[in-house]
Amino acid sequence: MNVIICPGMHEIDLTKSFISGLSDFNSDIFSCLSSVKILIYLGNNLKTLSAFHILNFLFEKIEDMKSPIIFIAFSAGVVGGLQAAYLWQFLGGRVKAFIAIDGWGVPLFGNFPIHTISHDYFTHQSLLRMPGGNNNFYAQPAVEHLEIWRSPQSVRGWWVNPNLTTKSTKIYLTVSEFLHMLLKHYEKISPENQLGKGE
């Protein structure tokens, strides 16, 4: 399984901090997964928004288009990343899921599961996403926009899932824990058991 990370328009140090923050959870969030290849797209300025450049990056890095991909995109990277996901799938590739972190203003629709992570409740509520989408997250207390990318291991909030079997439909955890849960889920499932759109 490939995980492609599409940062926003910000200093590269923030993305390094994001990866480091994920590694602070359970020693290394990615080492808990048996067969994950991490790809970090480091396009700068307008290339962050460019599905064409992200698609070229994927063709350079991935040998087998049928190898499943999960996108993790932040801010402006959600724009280019989501368009690249559509195109990759259109060309025969396999998109297992798309995780949009603070992709406010981007219509989050697709025929693959889309999950959202937001820096506050207002952003979580105002996202343009498919109705009935489950398995999303918002920070509580709210944090600054860049903080959710800088420190996923320390930003805490609510995992929102109406299908939870517990009494509550929300569970309190960190961004790192939420991402770990999603990645483990998608590593385990086969295509026929994949969660439905936006779940």
mmCIF file of C-alpha atoms in Angstrom:
data_model
loop_
_atom_site.group_PDB
_atom_site.id
_atom_site.type_symbol
_atom_site.label_atom_id
_atom_site.label_comp_id
_atom_site.label_asym_id
_atom_site.label_seq_id
_atom_site.Cartn_x
_atom_site.Cartn_y
_atom_site.Cartn_z
ATOM 1 C CA MET A 1 0.000 0.000 0.000
ATOM 2 C CA ASN A 2 1.285 3.454 -0.906
ATOM 3 C CA VAL A 3 0.653 6.540 1.210
ATOM 4 C CA ILE A 4 1.198 9.787 -0.677
ATOM 5 C CA ILE A 5 1.509 12.953 1.379
ATOM 6 C CA CYS A 6 0.577 16.227 -0.330
ATOM 7 C CA PRO A 7 1.573 19.227 1.833
ATOM 8 C CA GLY A 8 0.193 22.734 1.467
ATOM 9 C CA MET A 9 1.987 26.011 0.679
ATOM 10 C CA HIS A 10 4.267 26.322 3.677
ATOM 11 C CA GLU A 11 7.825 25.731 4.833
ATOM 12 C CA ILE A 12 9.147 22.222 4.264
ATOM 13 C CA ASP A 13 10.062 22.066 7.966
ATOM 14 C CA LEU A 14 6.356 21.824 8.795
ATOM 15 C CA THR A 15 6.032 18.662 6.719
ATOM 16 C CA LYS A 16 9.134 17.217 8.392
ATOM 17 C CA SER A 17 7.494 18.026 11.710
ATOM 18 C CA PHE A 18 4.286 16.287 10.563
ATOM 19 C CA ILE A 19 6.171 13.090 9.686
ATOM 20 C CA SER A 20 8.136 13.296 12.923
ATOM 21 C CA GLY A 21 4.915 13.814 14.878
ATOM 22 C CA LEU A 22 3.424 10.685 13.374
ATOM 23 C CA SER A 23 6.552 8.783 14.353
ATOM 24 C CA ASP A 24 6.114 9.876 17.982
ATOM 25 C CA PHE A 25 2.950 7.768 18.224
ATOM 26 C CA ASN A 26 3.552 4.101 19.158
ATOM 27 C CA SER A 27 7.241 4.617 18.236
ATOM 28 C CA ASP A 28 6.413 4.909 14.519
ATOM 29 C CA ILE A 29 2.956 5.084 12.995
ATOM 30 C CA PHE A 30 4.186 3.561 9.746
ATOM 31 C CA SER A 31 6.261 0.746 11.243
ATOM 32 C CA CYS A 32 3.019 -0.679 12.679
ATOM 33 C CA LEU A 33 1.889 -1.298 9.114
ATOM 34 C CA SER A 34 3.296 -4.307 7.332
ATOM 35 C CA SER A 35 3.584 -3.101 3.745
ATOM 36 C CA VAL A 36 3.470 0.678 3.450
ATOM 37 C CA LYS A 37 5.528 2.856 1.127
ATOM 38 C CA ILE A 38 5.537 6.556 2.067
ATOM 39 C CA LEU A 39 5.783 9.082 -0.762
ATOM 40 C CA ILE A 40 6.087 12.791 0.000
ATOM 41 C CA TYR A 41 5.278 15.174 -2.830
ATOM 42 C CA LEU A 42 7.282 18.334 -2.283
ATOM 43 C CA GLY A 43 5.978 20.588 -5.022
ATOM 44 C CA ASN A 44 6.383 24.240 -4.151
ATOM 45 C CA ASN A 45 4.163 27.274 -4.714
ATOM 46 C CA LEU A 46 1.586 26.648 -7.443
ATOM 47 C CA LYS A 47 2.832 23.084 -8.025
ATOM 48 C CA THR A 48 1.095 22.272 -4.748
ATOM 49 C CA LEU A 49 -2.196 22.878 -6.563
ATOM 50 C CA SER A 50 -1.192 21.031 -9.710
ATOM 51 C CA ALA A 51 -2.785 17.625 -10.250
ATOM 52 C CA PHE A 52 -0.581 17.273 -13.339
ATOM 53 C CA HIS A 53 2.639 17.567 -11.313
ATOM 54 C CA ILE A 54 1.367 15.240 -8.580
ATOM 55 C CA LEU A 55 0.300 12.705 -11.204
ATOM 56 C CA ASN A 56 3.758 12.827 -12.821
ATOM 57 C CA PHE A 57 5.262 12.276 -9.380
ATOM 58 C CA LEU A 58 3.079 9.180 -8.929
ATOM 59 C CA PHE A 59 4.076 7.779 -12.316
ATOM 60 C CA GLU A 60 7.748 8.239 -11.381
ATOM 61 C CA LYS A 61 7.400 6.576 -7.968
ATOM 62 C CA ILE A 62 4.801 3.816 -8.417
ATOM 63 C CA GLU A 63 5.517 0.903 -10.721
ATOM 64 C CA ASP A 64 2.149 -0.849 -10.505
ATOM 65 C CA MET A 65 -0.949 1.326 -10.959
ATOM 66 C CA LYS A 66 -3.051 -1.374 -9.281
ATOM 67 C CA SER A 67 -1.058 -0.949 -6.083
ATOM 68 C CA PRO A 68 -3.485 0.778 -3.669
ATOM 69 C CA ILE A 69 -2.914 4.420 -2.702
ATOM 70 C CA ILE A 70 -4.071 6.448 0.267
ATOM 71 C CA PHE A 71 -3.704 10.218 -0.083
ATOM 72 C CA ILE A 72 -3.041 12.413 2.965
ATOM 73 C CA ALA A 73 -3.321 16.054 1.884
ATOM 74 C CA PHE A 74 -3.138 19.313 3.816
ATOM 75 C CA SER A 75 -4.642 22.724 3.060
ATOM 76 C CA ALA A 76 -3.839 23.784 -0.535
ATOM 77 C CA GLY A 77 -2.461 20.276 -1.100
ATOM 78 C CA VAL A 78 -6.044 19.000 -0.893
ATOM 79 C CA VAL A 79 -6.806 20.826 -4.166
ATOM 80 C CA GLY A 80 -4.035 19.206 -6.202
ATOM 81 C CA GLY A 81 -4.153 15.922 -4.314
ATOM 82 C CA LEU A 82 -7.871 15.332 -4.825
ATOM 83 C CA GLN A 83 -7.697 16.123 -8.543
ATOM 84 C CA ALA A 84 -4.681 13.786 -8.860
ATOM 85 C CA ALA A 85 -6.643 11.058 -7.050
ATOM 86 C CA TYR A 86 -9.535 11.422 -9.529
ATOM 87 C CA LEU A 87 -7.142 11.259 -12.487
ATOM 88 C CA TRP A 88 -5.154 8.351 -11.073
ATOM 89 C CA GLN A 89 -8.358 6.365 -10.650
ATOM 90 C CA PHE A 90 -9.635 7.401 -14.095
ATOM 91 C CA LEU A 91 -6.400 6.086 -15.650
ATOM 92 C CA GLY A 92 -6.843 2.718 -13.951
ATOM 93 C CA GLY A 93 -5.134 3.292 -10.604
ATOM 94 C CA ARG A 94 -6.595 2.235 -7.279
ATOM 95 C CA VAL A 95 -7.377 4.892 -4.656
ATOM 96 C CA LYS A 96 -8.227 3.277 -1.328
ATOM 97 C CA ALA A 97 -9.004 6.518 0.508
ATOM 98 C CA PHE A 98 -8.375 10.252 0.626
ATOM 99 C CA ILE A 99 -7.695 12.053 3.915
ATOM 100 C CA ALA A 100 -8.185 15.822 3.686
ATOM 101 C CA ILE A 101 -6.600 17.855 6.482
ATOM 102 C CA ASP A 102 -8.062 21.373 6.691
ATOM 103 C CA GLY A 103 -9.195 21.344 3.062
ATOM 104 C CA TRP A 104 -11.747 24.067 3.677
ATOM 105 C CA GLY A 105 -13.580 25.254 0.549
ATOM 106 C CA VAL A 106 -12.674 22.181 -1.531
ATOM 107 C CA PRO A 107 -15.699 20.082 -2.611
ATOM 108 C CA LEU A 108 -14.896 16.666 -1.125
ATOM 109 C CA PHE A 109 -16.728 14.262 -3.383
ATOM 110 C CA GLY A 110 -15.520 11.078 -5.041
ATOM 111 C CA ASN A 111 -16.195 7.400 -5.563
ATOM 112 C CA PHE A 112 -13.606 6.480 -2.949
ATOM 113 C CA PRO A 113 -13.811 7.063 0.824
ATOM 114 C CA ILE A 114 -12.940 10.621 1.885
ATOM 115 C CA HIS A 115 -12.129 11.462 5.505
ATOM 116 C CA THR A 116 -11.580 14.925 6.972
ATOM 117 C CA ILE A 117 -9.411 16.307 9.753
ATOM 118 C CA SER A 118 -10.173 19.883 10.834
ATOM 119 C CA HIS A 119 -8.436 22.344 13.131
ATOM 120 C CA ASP A 120 -11.755 23.395 14.713
ATOM 121 C CA TYR A 121 -15.434 22.489 14.876
ATOM 122 C CA PHE A 122 -16.536 25.321 12.569
ATOM 123 C CA THR A 123 -14.301 24.049 9.755
ATOM 124 C CA HIS A 124 -15.514 20.499 10.393
ATOM 125 C CA GLN A 125 -19.150 21.608 10.085
ATOM 126 C CA SER A 126 -18.673 23.823 7.041
ATOM 127 C CA LEU A 127 -16.757 21.405 4.798
ATOM 128 C CA LEU A 128 -18.326 20.624 1.423
ATOM 129 C CA ARG A 129 -18.362 16.843 1.662
ATOM 130 C CA MET A 130 -20.563 13.932 0.729
ATOM 131 C CA PRO A 131 -23.635 13.563 2.936
ATOM 132 C CA GLY A 132 -23.382 10.829 5.531
ATOM 133 C CA GLY A 133 -19.578 10.749 5.517
ATOM 134 C CA ASN A 134 -18.219 9.032 8.613
ATOM 135 C CA ASN A 135 -14.839 8.682 10.307
ATOM 136 C CA ASN A 136 -13.855 12.338 10.473
ATOM 137 C CA PHE A 137 -11.961 14.358 13.098
ATOM 138 C CA TYR A 138 -11.968 17.880 14.499
ATOM 139 C CA ALA A 139 -9.618 19.422 17.047
ATOM 140 C CA GLN A 140 -10.998 20.275 20.481
ATOM 141 C CA PRO A 141 -9.802 22.619 21.800
ATOM 142 C CA ALA A 142 -9.389 24.370 18.467
ATOM 143 C CA VAL A 143 -5.846 24.984 17.220
ATOM 144 C CA GLU A 144 -4.288 27.251 14.605
ATOM 145 C CA HIS A 145 -4.455 26.011 11.018
ATOM 146 C CA LEU A 146 -0.735 25.150 10.731
ATOM 147 C CA GLU A 147 -0.612 23.540 14.171
ATOM 148 C CA ILE A 148 -2.574 20.496 13.039
ATOM 149 C CA TRP A 149 0.152 19.800 10.432
ATOM 150 C CA ARG A 150 3.041 20.766 12.676
ATOM 151 C CA SER A 151 2.075 18.653 15.707
ATOM 152 C CA PRO A 152 -0.304 15.766 14.914
ATOM 153 C CA GLN A 153 0.930 13.905 17.982
ATOM 154 C CA SER A 154 -0.261 16.605 20.393
ATOM 155 C CA VAL A 155 -3.404 18.006 18.715
ATOM 156 C CA ARG A 156 -6.366 16.313 20.376
ATOM 157 C CA GLY A 157 -9.991 16.216 19.361
ATOM 158 C CA TRP A 158 -12.983 14.125 18.420
ATOM 159 C CA TRP A 159 -13.199 11.203 16.023
ATOM 160 C CA VAL A 160 -16.770 11.476 14.736
ATOM 161 C CA ASN A 161 -18.390 8.266 13.531
ATOM 162 C CA PRO A 162 -22.166 7.749 13.744
ATOM 163 C CA ASN A 163 -21.621 4.003 13.299
ATOM 164 C CA LEU A 164 -19.636 3.515 16.510
ATOM 165 C CA THR A 165 -21.037 0.748 18.688
ATOM 166 C CA THR A 166 -20.251 2.579 21.910
ATOM 167 C CA LYS A 167 -22.795 4.807 23.673
ATOM 168 C CA SER A 168 -21.161 7.878 22.179
ATOM 169 C CA THR A 169 -20.661 8.562 18.476
ATOM 170 C CA LYS A 170 -17.418 10.414 19.276
ATOM 171 C CA ILE A 171 -14.074 9.287 20.716
ATOM 172 C CA TYR A 172 -11.383 11.662 22.031
ATOM 173 C CA LEU A 173 -7.873 11.066 20.612
ATOM 174 C CA THR A 174 -4.957 12.735 18.798
ATOM 175 C CA VAL A 175 -4.573 13.360 15.070
ATOM 176 C CA SER A 176 -1.773 10.760 15.012
ATOM 177 C CA GLU A 177 -4.001 8.175 16.659
ATOM 178 C CA PHE A 178 -6.823 8.929 14.236
ATOM 179 C CA LEU A 179 -4.524 8.567 11.218
ATOM 180 C CA HIS A 180 -3.082 5.361 12.630
ATOM 181 C CA MET A 181 -6.590 3.954 13.024
ATOM 182 C CA LEU A 182 -7.500 4.810 9.420
ATOM 183 C CA LEU A 183 -4.292 3.419 7.932
ATOM 184 C CA LYS A 184 -4.565 0.176 9.900
ATOM 185 C CA HIS A 185 -8.160 -0.164 8.744
ATOM 186 C CA TYR A 186 -7.305 0.265 5.072
ATOM 187 C CA GLU A 187 -4.301 -2.024 5.318
ATOM 188 C CA LYS A 188 -6.532 -4.842 6.608
ATOM 189 C CA ILE A 189 -9.486 -4.609 4.251
ATOM 190 C CA SER A 190 -9.802 -6.119 0.822
ATOM 191 C CA PRO A 191 -11.368 -4.076 -2.032
ATOM 192 C CA GLU A 192 -14.721 -5.817 -1.687
ATOM 193 C CA ASN A 193 -14.907 -4.979 2.033
ATOM 194 C CA GLN A 194 -13.818 -1.364 1.650
ATOM 195 C CA LEU A 195 -15.865 1.238 3.505
ATOM 196 C CA GLY A 196 -18.419 2.994 1.349
ATOM 197 C CA LYS A 197 -18.106 6.505 0.020
ATOM 198 C CA GLY A 198 -16.998 8.957 2.657
ATOM 199 C CA GLU A 199 -17.103 6.356 5.442
#
